Structures are given as C-alpha cells and as structure tokens.
PDB file of C-alpha atoms in Angstrom:
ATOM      1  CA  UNK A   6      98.440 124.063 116.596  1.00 76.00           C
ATOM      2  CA  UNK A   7      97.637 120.066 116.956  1.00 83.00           C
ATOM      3  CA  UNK A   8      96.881 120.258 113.112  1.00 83.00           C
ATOM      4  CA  UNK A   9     100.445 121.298 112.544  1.00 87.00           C
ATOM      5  CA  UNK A  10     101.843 118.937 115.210  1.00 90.00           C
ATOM      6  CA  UNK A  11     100.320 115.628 113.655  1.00 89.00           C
ATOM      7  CA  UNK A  12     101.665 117.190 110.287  1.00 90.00           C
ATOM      8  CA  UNK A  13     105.062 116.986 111.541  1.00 93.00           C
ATOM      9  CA  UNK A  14     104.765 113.742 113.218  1.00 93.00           C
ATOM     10  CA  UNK A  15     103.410 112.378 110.150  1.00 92.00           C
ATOM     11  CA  UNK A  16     105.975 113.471 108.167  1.00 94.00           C
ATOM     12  CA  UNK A  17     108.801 112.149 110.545  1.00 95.00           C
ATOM     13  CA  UNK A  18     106.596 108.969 110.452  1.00 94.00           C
ATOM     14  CA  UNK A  19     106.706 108.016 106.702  1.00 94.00           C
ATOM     15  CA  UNK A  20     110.128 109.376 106.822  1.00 96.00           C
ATOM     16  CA  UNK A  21     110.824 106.922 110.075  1.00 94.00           C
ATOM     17  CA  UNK A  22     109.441 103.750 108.293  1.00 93.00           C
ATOM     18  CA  UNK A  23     110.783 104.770 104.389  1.00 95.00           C
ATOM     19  CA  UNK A  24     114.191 104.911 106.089  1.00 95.00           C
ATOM     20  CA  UNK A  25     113.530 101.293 107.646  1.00 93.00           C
ATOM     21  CA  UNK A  26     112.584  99.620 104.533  1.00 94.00           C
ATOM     22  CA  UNK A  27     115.569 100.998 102.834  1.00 95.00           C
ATOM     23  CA  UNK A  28     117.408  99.378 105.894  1.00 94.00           C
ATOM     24  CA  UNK A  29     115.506  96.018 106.286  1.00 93.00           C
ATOM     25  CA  UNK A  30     115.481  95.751 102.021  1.00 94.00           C
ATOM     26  CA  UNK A  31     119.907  96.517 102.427  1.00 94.00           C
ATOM     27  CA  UNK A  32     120.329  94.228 105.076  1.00 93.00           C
ATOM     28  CA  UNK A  33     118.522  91.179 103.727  1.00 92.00           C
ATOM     29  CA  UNK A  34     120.834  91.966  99.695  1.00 94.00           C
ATOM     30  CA  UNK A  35     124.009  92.045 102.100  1.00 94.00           C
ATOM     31  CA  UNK A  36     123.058  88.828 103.816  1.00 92.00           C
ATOM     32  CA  UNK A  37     122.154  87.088 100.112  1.00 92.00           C
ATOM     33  CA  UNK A  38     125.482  88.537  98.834  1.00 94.00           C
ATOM     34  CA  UNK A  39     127.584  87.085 102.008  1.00 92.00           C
ATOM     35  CA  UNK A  40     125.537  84.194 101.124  1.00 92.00           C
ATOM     36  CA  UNK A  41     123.936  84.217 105.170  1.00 89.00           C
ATOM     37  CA  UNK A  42     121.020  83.615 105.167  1.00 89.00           C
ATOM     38  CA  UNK A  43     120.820  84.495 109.233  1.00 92.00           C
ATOM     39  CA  UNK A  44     122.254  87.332 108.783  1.00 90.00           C
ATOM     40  CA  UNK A  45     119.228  88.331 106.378  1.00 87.00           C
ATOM     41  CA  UNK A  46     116.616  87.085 109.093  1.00 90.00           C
ATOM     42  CA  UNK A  47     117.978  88.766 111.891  1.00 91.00           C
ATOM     43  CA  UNK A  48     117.581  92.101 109.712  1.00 91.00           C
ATOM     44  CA  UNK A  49     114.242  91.235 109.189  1.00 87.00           C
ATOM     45  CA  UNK A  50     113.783  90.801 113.100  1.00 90.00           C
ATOM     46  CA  UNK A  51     115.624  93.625 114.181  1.00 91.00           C
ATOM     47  CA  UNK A  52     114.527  96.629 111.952  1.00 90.00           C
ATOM     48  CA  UNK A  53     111.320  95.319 110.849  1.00 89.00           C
ATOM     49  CA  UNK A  54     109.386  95.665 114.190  1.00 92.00           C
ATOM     50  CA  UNK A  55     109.975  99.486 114.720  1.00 92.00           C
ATOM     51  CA  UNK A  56     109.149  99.819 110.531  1.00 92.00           C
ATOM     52  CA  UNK A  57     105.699  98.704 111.073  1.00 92.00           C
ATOM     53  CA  UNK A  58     105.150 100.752 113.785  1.00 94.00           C
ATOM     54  CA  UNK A  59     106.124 103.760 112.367  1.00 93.00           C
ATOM     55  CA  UNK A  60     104.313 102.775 109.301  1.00 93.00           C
ATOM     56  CA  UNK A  61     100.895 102.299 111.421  1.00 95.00           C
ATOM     57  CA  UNK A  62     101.746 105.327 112.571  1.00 94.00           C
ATOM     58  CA  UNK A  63     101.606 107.493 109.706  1.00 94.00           C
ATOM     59  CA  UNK A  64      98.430 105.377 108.443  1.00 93.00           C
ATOM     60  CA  UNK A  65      97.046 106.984 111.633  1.00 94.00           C
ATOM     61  CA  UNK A  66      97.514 109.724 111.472  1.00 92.00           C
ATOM     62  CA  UNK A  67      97.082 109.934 107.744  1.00 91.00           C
ATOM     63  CA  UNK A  68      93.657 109.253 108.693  1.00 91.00           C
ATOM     64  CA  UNK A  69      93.065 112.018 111.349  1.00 89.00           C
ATOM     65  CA  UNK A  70      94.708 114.461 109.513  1.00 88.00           C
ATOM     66  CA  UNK A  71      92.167 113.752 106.423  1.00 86.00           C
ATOM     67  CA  UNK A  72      89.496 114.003 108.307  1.00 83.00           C
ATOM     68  CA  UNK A  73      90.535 117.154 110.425  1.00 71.00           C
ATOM     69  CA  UNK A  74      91.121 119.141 107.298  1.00 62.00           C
ATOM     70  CA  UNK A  75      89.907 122.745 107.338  1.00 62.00           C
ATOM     71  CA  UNK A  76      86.857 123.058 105.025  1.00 60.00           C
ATOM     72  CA  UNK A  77      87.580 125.165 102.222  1.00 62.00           C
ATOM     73  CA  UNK A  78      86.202 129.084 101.981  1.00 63.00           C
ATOM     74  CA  UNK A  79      83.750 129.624  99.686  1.00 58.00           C
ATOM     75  CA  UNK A  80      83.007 132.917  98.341  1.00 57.00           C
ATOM     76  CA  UNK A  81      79.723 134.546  96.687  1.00 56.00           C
ATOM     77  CA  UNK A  82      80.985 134.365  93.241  1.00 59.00           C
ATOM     78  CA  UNK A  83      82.178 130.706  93.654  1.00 56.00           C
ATOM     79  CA  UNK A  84      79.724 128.254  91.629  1.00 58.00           C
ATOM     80  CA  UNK A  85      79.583 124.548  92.632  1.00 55.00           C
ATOM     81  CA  UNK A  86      81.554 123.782  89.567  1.00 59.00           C
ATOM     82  CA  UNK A  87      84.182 125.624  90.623  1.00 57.00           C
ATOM     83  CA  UNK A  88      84.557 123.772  93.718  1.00 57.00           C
ATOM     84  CA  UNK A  89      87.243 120.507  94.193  1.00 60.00           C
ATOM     85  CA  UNK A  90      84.982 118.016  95.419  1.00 61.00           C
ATOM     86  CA  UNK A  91      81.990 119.432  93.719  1.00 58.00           C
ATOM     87  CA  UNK A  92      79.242 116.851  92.190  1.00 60.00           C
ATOM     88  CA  UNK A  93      77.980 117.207  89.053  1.00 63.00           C
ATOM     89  CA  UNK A  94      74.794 117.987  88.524  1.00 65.00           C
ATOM     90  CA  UNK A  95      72.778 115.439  86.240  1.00 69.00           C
ATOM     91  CA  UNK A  96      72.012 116.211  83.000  1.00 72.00           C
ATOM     92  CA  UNK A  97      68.413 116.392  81.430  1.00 67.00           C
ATOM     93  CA  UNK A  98      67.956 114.296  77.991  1.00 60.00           C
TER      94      UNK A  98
END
C-alpha cells in the first residue's frame, strides 16, 4: 500500500515540476519576445520555487522507491545468468 502511494506521488511529482519548467521556460520566451526583461525574472521567481520543490521531491522519492523495490522471485530452474542483475562469473584462461 505505501509502495503504491509513493508511486503515485512520484508520478504527480515529475509531472508537477515537468509542467513548471514548461511554464518557467514559456514565461521567460514571452518576456524576451515583449522584449521585458522583468517580466522574464519575475517568471523565474514565481514558478521556479515550487519547480524545485517538486523536483526534490521526486528525486526523493525516486530514491526510496529504488531502494524499497520488491526482490525478484527466483525459481529452482532459474540459473544466475538468467537473472537481471546477475554477475558474471570470471572466466578461467
């Protein structure tokens, strides 16, 4: 259940700061094409503040959720080969 929570508010993160970067990045081309330059700081000011914290957000909880992973099943049959994150074994010359 929290797994599936911080999945959501992860994804409503990146969304969240994606959708302020578009702003702050729209703003600031507006304010160089009405040629004020205020106008392209206050943008900055305004949106950027809530950006970052969504984007430290979803670093977060980017980092919780890799770490809170389930571990994978592993059958009889499955080799360590056959697994994702498998090492290789070394070779003998």
């Amino acid at each position: 259940m929290a797994h599936r929570l911080m999945q959501q508010l992860f994804r409503l993160s990146v969304l969240a700061f994606l959708v302020g970067g578009v702003v702050v990045v729209a703003g600031q081309l507006l304010g160089i094409a009405l040629g004020d330059a205020q106008w392209a700081a206050d943008v900055e000011a305004d949106a950027g503040p809530p950006m970052c914290i969504a984007a430290s957000i979803s670093g977060i909880l980017s980092f919780v959720l890799s770490y809170g992973r389930p571990a994978p099943e592993q059958d009889a049959n499955t080799t360590d080969e056959s697994r994702p994150y498998a090492t290789p074994a070394p070779r003998g010359n």
